[in-house]
Short mmCIF file of C-alpha atoms in Angstrom, two decimals:
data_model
loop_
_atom_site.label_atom_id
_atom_site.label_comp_id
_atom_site.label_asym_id
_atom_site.label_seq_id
_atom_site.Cartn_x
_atom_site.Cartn_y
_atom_site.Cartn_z
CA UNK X 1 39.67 17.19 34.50
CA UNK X 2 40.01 16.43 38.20
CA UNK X 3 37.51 14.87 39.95
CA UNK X 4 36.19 15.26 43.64
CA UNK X 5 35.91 12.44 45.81
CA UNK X 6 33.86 11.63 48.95
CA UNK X 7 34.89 8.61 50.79
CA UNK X 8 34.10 7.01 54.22
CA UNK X 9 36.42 6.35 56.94
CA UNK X 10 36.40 4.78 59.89
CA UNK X 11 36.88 7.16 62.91
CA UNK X 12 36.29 4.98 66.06
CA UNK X 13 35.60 0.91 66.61
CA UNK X 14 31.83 1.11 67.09
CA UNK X 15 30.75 -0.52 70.88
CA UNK X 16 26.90 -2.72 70.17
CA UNK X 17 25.01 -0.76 67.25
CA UNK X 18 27.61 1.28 65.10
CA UNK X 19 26.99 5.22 65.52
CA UNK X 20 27.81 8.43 63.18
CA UNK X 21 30.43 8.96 65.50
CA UNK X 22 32.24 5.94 64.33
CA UNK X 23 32.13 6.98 60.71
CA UNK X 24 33.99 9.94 59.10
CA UNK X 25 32.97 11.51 55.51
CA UNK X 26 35.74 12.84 53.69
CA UNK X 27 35.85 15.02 50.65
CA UNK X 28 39.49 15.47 48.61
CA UNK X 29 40.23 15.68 45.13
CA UNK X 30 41.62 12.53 43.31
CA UNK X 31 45.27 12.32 42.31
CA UNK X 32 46.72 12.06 38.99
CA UNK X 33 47.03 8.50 37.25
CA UNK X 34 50.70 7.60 37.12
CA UNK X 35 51.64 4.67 34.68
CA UNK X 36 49.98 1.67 35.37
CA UNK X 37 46.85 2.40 37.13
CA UNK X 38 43.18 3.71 36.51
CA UNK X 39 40.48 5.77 37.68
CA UNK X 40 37.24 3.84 38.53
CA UNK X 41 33.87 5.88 39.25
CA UNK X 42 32.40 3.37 41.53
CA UNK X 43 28.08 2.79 40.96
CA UNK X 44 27.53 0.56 43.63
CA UNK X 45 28.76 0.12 47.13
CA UNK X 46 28.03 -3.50 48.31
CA UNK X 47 26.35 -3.47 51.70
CA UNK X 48 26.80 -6.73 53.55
CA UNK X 49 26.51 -7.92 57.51
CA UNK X 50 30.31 -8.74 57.80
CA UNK X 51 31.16 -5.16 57.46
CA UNK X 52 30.22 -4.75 60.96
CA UNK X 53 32.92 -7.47 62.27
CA UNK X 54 35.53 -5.74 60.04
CA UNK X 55 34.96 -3.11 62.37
CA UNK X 56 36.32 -4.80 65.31
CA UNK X 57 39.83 -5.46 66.49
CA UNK X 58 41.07 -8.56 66.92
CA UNK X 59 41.83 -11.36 65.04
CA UNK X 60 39.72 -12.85 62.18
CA UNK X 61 39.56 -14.13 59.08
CA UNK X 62 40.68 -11.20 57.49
CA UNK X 63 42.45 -7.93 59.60
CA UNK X 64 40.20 -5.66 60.60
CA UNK X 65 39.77 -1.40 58.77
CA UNK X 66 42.44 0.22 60.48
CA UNK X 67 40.91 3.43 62.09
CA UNK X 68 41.39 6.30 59.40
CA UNK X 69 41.09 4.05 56.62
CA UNK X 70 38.81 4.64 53.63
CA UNK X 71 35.90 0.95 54.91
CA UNK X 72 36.25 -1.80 53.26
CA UNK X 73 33.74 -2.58 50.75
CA UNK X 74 32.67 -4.43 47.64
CA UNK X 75 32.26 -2.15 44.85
CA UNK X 76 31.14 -2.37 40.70
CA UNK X 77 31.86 0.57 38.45
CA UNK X 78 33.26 1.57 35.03
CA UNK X 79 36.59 2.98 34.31
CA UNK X 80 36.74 6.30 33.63
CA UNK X 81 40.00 7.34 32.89
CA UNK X 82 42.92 4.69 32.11
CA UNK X 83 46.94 4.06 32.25
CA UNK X 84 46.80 0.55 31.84
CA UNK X 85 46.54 -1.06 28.63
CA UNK X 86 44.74 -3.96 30.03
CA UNK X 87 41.49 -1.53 30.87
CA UNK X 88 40.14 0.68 28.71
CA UNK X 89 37.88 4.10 29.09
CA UNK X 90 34.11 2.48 29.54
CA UNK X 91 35.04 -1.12 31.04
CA UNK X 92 32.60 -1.94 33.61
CA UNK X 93 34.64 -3.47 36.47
CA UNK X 94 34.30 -5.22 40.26
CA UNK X 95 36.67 -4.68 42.88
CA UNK X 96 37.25 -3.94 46.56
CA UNK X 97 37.30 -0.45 46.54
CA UNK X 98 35.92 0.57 49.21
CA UNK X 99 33.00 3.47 50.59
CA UNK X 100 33.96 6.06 48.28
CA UNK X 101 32.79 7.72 44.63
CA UNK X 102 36.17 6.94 43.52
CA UNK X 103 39.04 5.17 43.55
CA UNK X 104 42.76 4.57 42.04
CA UNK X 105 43.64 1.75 41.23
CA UNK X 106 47.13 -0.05 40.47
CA UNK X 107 45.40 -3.49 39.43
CA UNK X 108 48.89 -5.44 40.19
CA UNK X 109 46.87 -8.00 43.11
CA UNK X 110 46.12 -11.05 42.32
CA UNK X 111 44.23 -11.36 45.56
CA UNK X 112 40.59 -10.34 45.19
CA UNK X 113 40.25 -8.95 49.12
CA UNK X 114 43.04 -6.57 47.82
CA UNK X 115 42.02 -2.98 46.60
CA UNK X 116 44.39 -3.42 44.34
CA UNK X 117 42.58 -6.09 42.32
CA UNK X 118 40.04 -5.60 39.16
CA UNK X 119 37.84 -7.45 37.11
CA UNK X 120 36.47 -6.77 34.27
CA UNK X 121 32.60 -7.98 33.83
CA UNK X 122 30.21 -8.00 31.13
CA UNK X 123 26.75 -6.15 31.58
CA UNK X 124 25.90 -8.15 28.73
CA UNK X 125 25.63 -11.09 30.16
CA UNK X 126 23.90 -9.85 33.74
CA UNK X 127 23.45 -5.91 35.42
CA UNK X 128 26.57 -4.68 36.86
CA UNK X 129 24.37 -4.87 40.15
CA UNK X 130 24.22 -8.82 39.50
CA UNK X 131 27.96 -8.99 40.02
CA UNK X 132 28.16 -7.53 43.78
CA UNK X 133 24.77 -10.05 44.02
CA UNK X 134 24.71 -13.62 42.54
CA UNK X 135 27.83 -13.25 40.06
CA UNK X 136 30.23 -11.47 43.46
CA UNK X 137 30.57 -12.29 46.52
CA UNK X 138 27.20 -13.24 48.15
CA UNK X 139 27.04 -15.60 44.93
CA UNK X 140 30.20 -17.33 46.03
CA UNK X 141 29.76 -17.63 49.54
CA UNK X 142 26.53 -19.57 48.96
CA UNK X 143 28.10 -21.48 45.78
CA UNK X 144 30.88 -22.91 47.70
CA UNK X 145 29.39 -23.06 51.05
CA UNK X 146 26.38 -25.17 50.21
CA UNK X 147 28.60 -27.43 47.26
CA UNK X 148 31.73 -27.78 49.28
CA UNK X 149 30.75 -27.57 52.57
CA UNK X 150 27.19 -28.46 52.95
CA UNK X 151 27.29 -31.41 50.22
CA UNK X 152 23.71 -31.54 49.39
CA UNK X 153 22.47 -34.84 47.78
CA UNK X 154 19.48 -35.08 46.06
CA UNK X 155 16.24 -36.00 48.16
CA UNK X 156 17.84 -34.24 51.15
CA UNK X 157 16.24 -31.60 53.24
CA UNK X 158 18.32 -28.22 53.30
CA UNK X 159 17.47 -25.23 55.77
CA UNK X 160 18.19 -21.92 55.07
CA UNK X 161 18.53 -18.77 57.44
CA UNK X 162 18.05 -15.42 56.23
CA UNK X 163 16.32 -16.97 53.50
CA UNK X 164 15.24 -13.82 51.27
CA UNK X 165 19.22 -12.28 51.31
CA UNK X 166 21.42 -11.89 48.87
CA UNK X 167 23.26 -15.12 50.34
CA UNK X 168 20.22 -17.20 51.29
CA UNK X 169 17.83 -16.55 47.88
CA UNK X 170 21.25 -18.01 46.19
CA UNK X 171 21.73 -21.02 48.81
CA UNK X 172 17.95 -22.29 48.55
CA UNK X 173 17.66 -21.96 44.51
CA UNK X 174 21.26 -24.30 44.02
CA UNK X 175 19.77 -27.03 46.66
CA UNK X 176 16.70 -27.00 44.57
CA UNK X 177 19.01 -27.26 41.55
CA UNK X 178 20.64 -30.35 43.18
CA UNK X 179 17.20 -32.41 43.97
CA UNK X 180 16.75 -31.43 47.69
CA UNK X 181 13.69 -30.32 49.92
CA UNK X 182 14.20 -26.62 50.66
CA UNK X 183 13.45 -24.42 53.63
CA UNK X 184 13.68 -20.93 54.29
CA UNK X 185 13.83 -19.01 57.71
CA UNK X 186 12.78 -14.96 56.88
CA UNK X 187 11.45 -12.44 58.67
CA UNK X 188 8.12 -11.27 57.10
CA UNK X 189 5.29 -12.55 55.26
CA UNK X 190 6.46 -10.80 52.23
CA UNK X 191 9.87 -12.27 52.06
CA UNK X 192 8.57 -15.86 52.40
CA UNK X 193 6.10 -15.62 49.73
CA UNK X 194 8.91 -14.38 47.82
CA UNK X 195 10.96 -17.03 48.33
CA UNK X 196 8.26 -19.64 48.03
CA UNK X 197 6.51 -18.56 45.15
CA UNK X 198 9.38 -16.77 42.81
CA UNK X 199 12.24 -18.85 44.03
CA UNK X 200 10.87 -22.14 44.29
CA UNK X 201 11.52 -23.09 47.97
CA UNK X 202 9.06 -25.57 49.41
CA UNK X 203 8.14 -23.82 52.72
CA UNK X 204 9.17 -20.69 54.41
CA UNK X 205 8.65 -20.09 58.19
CA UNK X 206 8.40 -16.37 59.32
CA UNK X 207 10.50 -16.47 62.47
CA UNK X 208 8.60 -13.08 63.53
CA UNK X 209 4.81 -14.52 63.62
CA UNK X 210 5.74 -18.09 63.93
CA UNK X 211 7.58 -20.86 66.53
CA UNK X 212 10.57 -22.03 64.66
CA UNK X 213 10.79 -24.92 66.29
CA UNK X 214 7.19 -26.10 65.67
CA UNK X 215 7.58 -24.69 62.19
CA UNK X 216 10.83 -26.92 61.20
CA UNK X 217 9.07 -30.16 62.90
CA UNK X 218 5.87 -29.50 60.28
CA UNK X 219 7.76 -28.73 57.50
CA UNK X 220 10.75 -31.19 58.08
CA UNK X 221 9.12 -34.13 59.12
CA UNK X 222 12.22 -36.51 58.16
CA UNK X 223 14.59 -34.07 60.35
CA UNK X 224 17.57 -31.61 58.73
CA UNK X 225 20.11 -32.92 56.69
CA UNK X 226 21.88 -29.53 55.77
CA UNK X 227 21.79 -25.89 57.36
CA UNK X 228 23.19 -23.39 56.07
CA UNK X 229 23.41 -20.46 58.86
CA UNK X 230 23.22 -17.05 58.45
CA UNK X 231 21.99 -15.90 61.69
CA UNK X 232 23.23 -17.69 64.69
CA UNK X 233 21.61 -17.35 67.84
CA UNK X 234 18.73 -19.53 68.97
CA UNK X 235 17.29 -20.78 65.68
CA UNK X 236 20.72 -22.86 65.38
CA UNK X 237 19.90 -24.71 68.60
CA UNK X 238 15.93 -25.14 67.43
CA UNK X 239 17.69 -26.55 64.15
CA UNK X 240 20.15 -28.68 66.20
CA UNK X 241 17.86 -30.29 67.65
CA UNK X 242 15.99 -31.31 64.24
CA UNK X 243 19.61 -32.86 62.65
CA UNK X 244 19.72 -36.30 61.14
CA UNK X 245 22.54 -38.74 61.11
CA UNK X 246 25.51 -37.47 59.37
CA UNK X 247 23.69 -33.74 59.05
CA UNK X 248 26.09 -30.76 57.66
CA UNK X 249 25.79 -27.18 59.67
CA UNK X 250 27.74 -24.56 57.29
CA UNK X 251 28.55 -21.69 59.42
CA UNK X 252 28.54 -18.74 57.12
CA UNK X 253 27.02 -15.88 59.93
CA UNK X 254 25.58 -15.11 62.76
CA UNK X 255 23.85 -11.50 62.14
CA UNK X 256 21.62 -11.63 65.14
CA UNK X 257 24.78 -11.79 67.56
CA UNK X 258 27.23 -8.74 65.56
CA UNK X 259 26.23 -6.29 67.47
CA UNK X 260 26.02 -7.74 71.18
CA UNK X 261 28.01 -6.09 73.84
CA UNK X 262 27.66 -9.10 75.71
CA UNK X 263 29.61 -12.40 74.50
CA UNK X 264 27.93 -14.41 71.90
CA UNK X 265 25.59 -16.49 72.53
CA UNK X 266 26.77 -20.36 71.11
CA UNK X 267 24.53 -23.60 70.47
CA UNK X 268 23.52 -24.91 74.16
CA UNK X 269 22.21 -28.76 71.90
CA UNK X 270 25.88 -28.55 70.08
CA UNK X 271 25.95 -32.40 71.78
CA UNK X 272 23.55 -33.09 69.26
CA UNK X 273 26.51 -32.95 66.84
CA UNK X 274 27.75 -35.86 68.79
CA UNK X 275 24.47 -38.07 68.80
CA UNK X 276 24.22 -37.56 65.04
CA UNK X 277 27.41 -37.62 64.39
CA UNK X 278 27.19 -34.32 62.07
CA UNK X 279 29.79 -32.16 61.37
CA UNK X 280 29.35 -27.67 61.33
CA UNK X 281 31.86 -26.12 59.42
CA UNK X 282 32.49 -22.35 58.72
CA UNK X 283 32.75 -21.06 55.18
CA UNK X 284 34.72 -18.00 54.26
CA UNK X 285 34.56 -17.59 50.83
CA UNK X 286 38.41 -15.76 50.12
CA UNK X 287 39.67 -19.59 50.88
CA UNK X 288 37.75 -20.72 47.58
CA UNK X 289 39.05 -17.41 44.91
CA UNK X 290 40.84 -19.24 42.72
CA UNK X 291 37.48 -21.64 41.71
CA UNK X 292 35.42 -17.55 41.64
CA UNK X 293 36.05 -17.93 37.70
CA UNK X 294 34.79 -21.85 37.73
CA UNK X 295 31.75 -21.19 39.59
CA UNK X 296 30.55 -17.87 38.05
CA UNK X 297 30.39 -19.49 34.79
CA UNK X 298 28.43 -22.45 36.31
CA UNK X 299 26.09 -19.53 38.01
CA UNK X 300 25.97 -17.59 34.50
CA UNK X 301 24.91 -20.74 32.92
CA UNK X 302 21.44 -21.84 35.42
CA UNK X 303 20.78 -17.41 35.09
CA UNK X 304 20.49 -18.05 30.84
CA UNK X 305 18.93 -21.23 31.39
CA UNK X 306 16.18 -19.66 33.72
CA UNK X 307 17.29 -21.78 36.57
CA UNK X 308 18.57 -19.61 38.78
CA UNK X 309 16.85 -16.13 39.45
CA UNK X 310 19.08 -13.00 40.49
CA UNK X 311 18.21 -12.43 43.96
CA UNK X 312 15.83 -8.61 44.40
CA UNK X 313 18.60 -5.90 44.65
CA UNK X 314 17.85 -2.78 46.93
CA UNK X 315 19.50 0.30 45.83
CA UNK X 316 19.93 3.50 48.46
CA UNK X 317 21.57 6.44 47.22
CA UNK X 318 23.94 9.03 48.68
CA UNK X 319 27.49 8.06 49.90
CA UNK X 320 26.11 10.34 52.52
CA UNK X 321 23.67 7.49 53.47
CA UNK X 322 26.12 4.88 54.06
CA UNK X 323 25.39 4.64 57.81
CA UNK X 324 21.85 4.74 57.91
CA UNK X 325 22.05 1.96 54.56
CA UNK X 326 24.34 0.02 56.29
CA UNK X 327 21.79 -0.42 59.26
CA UNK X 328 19.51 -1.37 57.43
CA UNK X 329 21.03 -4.68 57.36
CA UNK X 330 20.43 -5.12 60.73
CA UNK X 331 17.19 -4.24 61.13
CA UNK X 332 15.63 -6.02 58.80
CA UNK X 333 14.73 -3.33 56.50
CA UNK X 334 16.30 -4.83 53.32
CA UNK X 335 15.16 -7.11 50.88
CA UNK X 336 17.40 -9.08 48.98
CA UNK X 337 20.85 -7.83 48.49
CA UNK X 338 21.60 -4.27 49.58
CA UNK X 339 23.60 -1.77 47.69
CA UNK X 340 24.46 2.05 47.79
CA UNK X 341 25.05 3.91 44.76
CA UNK X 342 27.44 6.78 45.27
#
């Protein structure tokens, strides 16, 4: 039976804000399986604030969606039909499929930023949702960017931007896991009781009713030994200013700056690095795939154990929607990690 599919492409390299204009929907039926490869029918469509940098041209950490390509995108689905005796008719799989309802796929990459790679997952263990959430990539970015980058020791004080994301709910609950003071920046009342009160945080400060700055000096009253930044802009100098000796910044984003059209705004105290003599680091969390398998376990583990909670997962529907979904993430409509079912 062939089956239709409706993909996204990108059409023009958005300027500030991205625009429909940018974005193309495209409808076309889906090709034959030749020997070796599957058909996935993707269920979710990972929405995340580095899409809008992929956007750009110019050199990154990864090359940029080529204008007429299908976007780039996280995506967790179940195999529908199969050529592969590896993957069978019903697996529930993750990959980087892309914007679309479906996709062929040759699974011959070893490389997980390829959308050529699969993985199978088990819904037994957590909701396919959980793997584009805790168990994918917002998981491992906060998993190996706290652990290897930030170092947290116990009795430490960690801060956390973006607090109630799908990045920052993860961050906050493995410090706690690891004996330290936690700290979550968010932007309403809602999301810091969440965080607070179902995550276990200590203190939450709502950077929309309250002064940061004031706000980390009461609730941090021995200073900032780790940050782990997800927004950039001026709450990294208010935090900068709060460091102790030998503090860790882990840059992992900077989602109040993606859509400037003028330059990015850096750290005017970044000589406080110097007084302290701390260290900021970015984390990309491709360097660290071969340890995904290592650390998912770990993760799997403290989710049966009841340690570590499965951040809230938004779900918008309509590959039609991706835009308007997609903004959402800048706005600060969504609440925990954002995803798109096709």
């Amino acid at each position: 039976m062939p089956y239709s599919n409706t993909r996204v492409t990108l059409a023009s390299r958005p300027v500030g804000l991205p625009q429909p204009a940018n974005l193309s929907l495209e409808t076309a039926e889906v090709p034959a399986l030749t020997e070796g490869q599957v058909l996935v029918k993707i269920s979710f469509i990972s929405l995340d604030p580095a899409m809008r940098g992929w956007m750009n041209e110019g050199k990154s950490y990864i090359p940029p969606i080529k204008i007429g390509d299908v976007f780039r995108a996280g995506t967790a689905g179940q195999v529908v039909e199969s050529r592969n005796p590896g993957f069978a008719v019903g697996d529930y799989v993750t990959g980087n499929l892309g914007a679309q309802q479906y996709a062929v796929v040759g699974t011959g990459a070893p490389d997980p930023t390829s959308p050529e790679y699969l993985l199978k997952v088990d819904t037994a263990l957590a909701p396919l949702e959980a793997y584009l959430a805790t168990l994918g990539m917002p998981g491992m970015t906060a998993y190996f960017g706290l652990l290897n980058t930030g170092q947290p020791q116990a009795g430490e004080t960690v801060v956390v931007s973006g607090a109630a994301g799908a990045v920052g709910s993860v961050v906050g609950q493995i410090a706690k896991l690891k004996g330290c003071r936690v700290v979550g920046i968010a932007g309403d009342q809602e999301k810091c009781d969440y965080v607070v009160n179902e995550l276990g945080f200590d203190a939450c400060i709502n950077y929309k009713t309250q002064n940061v700055r004031s706000g980390l000096r009461a609730a941090c009253p021995q200073g900032i030994d780790v940050y782990f930044d997800n927004v950039g802009g001026e709450i990294l100098d208010f935090v900068l200013e709060q460091i102790r000796l030998k503090a860790r910044i882990v840059i992992c984003g900077a989602i109040s700056q993606y859509n400037n059209t003028t330059p990015v705004k850096g750290p005017s105290n970044y000589l406080s690095l110097l007084v302290n003599r701390a260290r900021m680091e970015g984390i990309v969390v491709f360097d660290n795939a071969a340890n995904y398998g290592t650390a998912a376990r770990e993760m799997a583990g403290w989710i049966q154990e009841g340690k570590l909670h499965t951040p809230k997962v938004q779900v918008e529907h309509g590959i039609e929607n991706f835009l308007p979904t997609l903004l959402k993430l800048f706005s600060g409509e969504n609440f925990g990690k954002l995803v798109l079912a096709p």
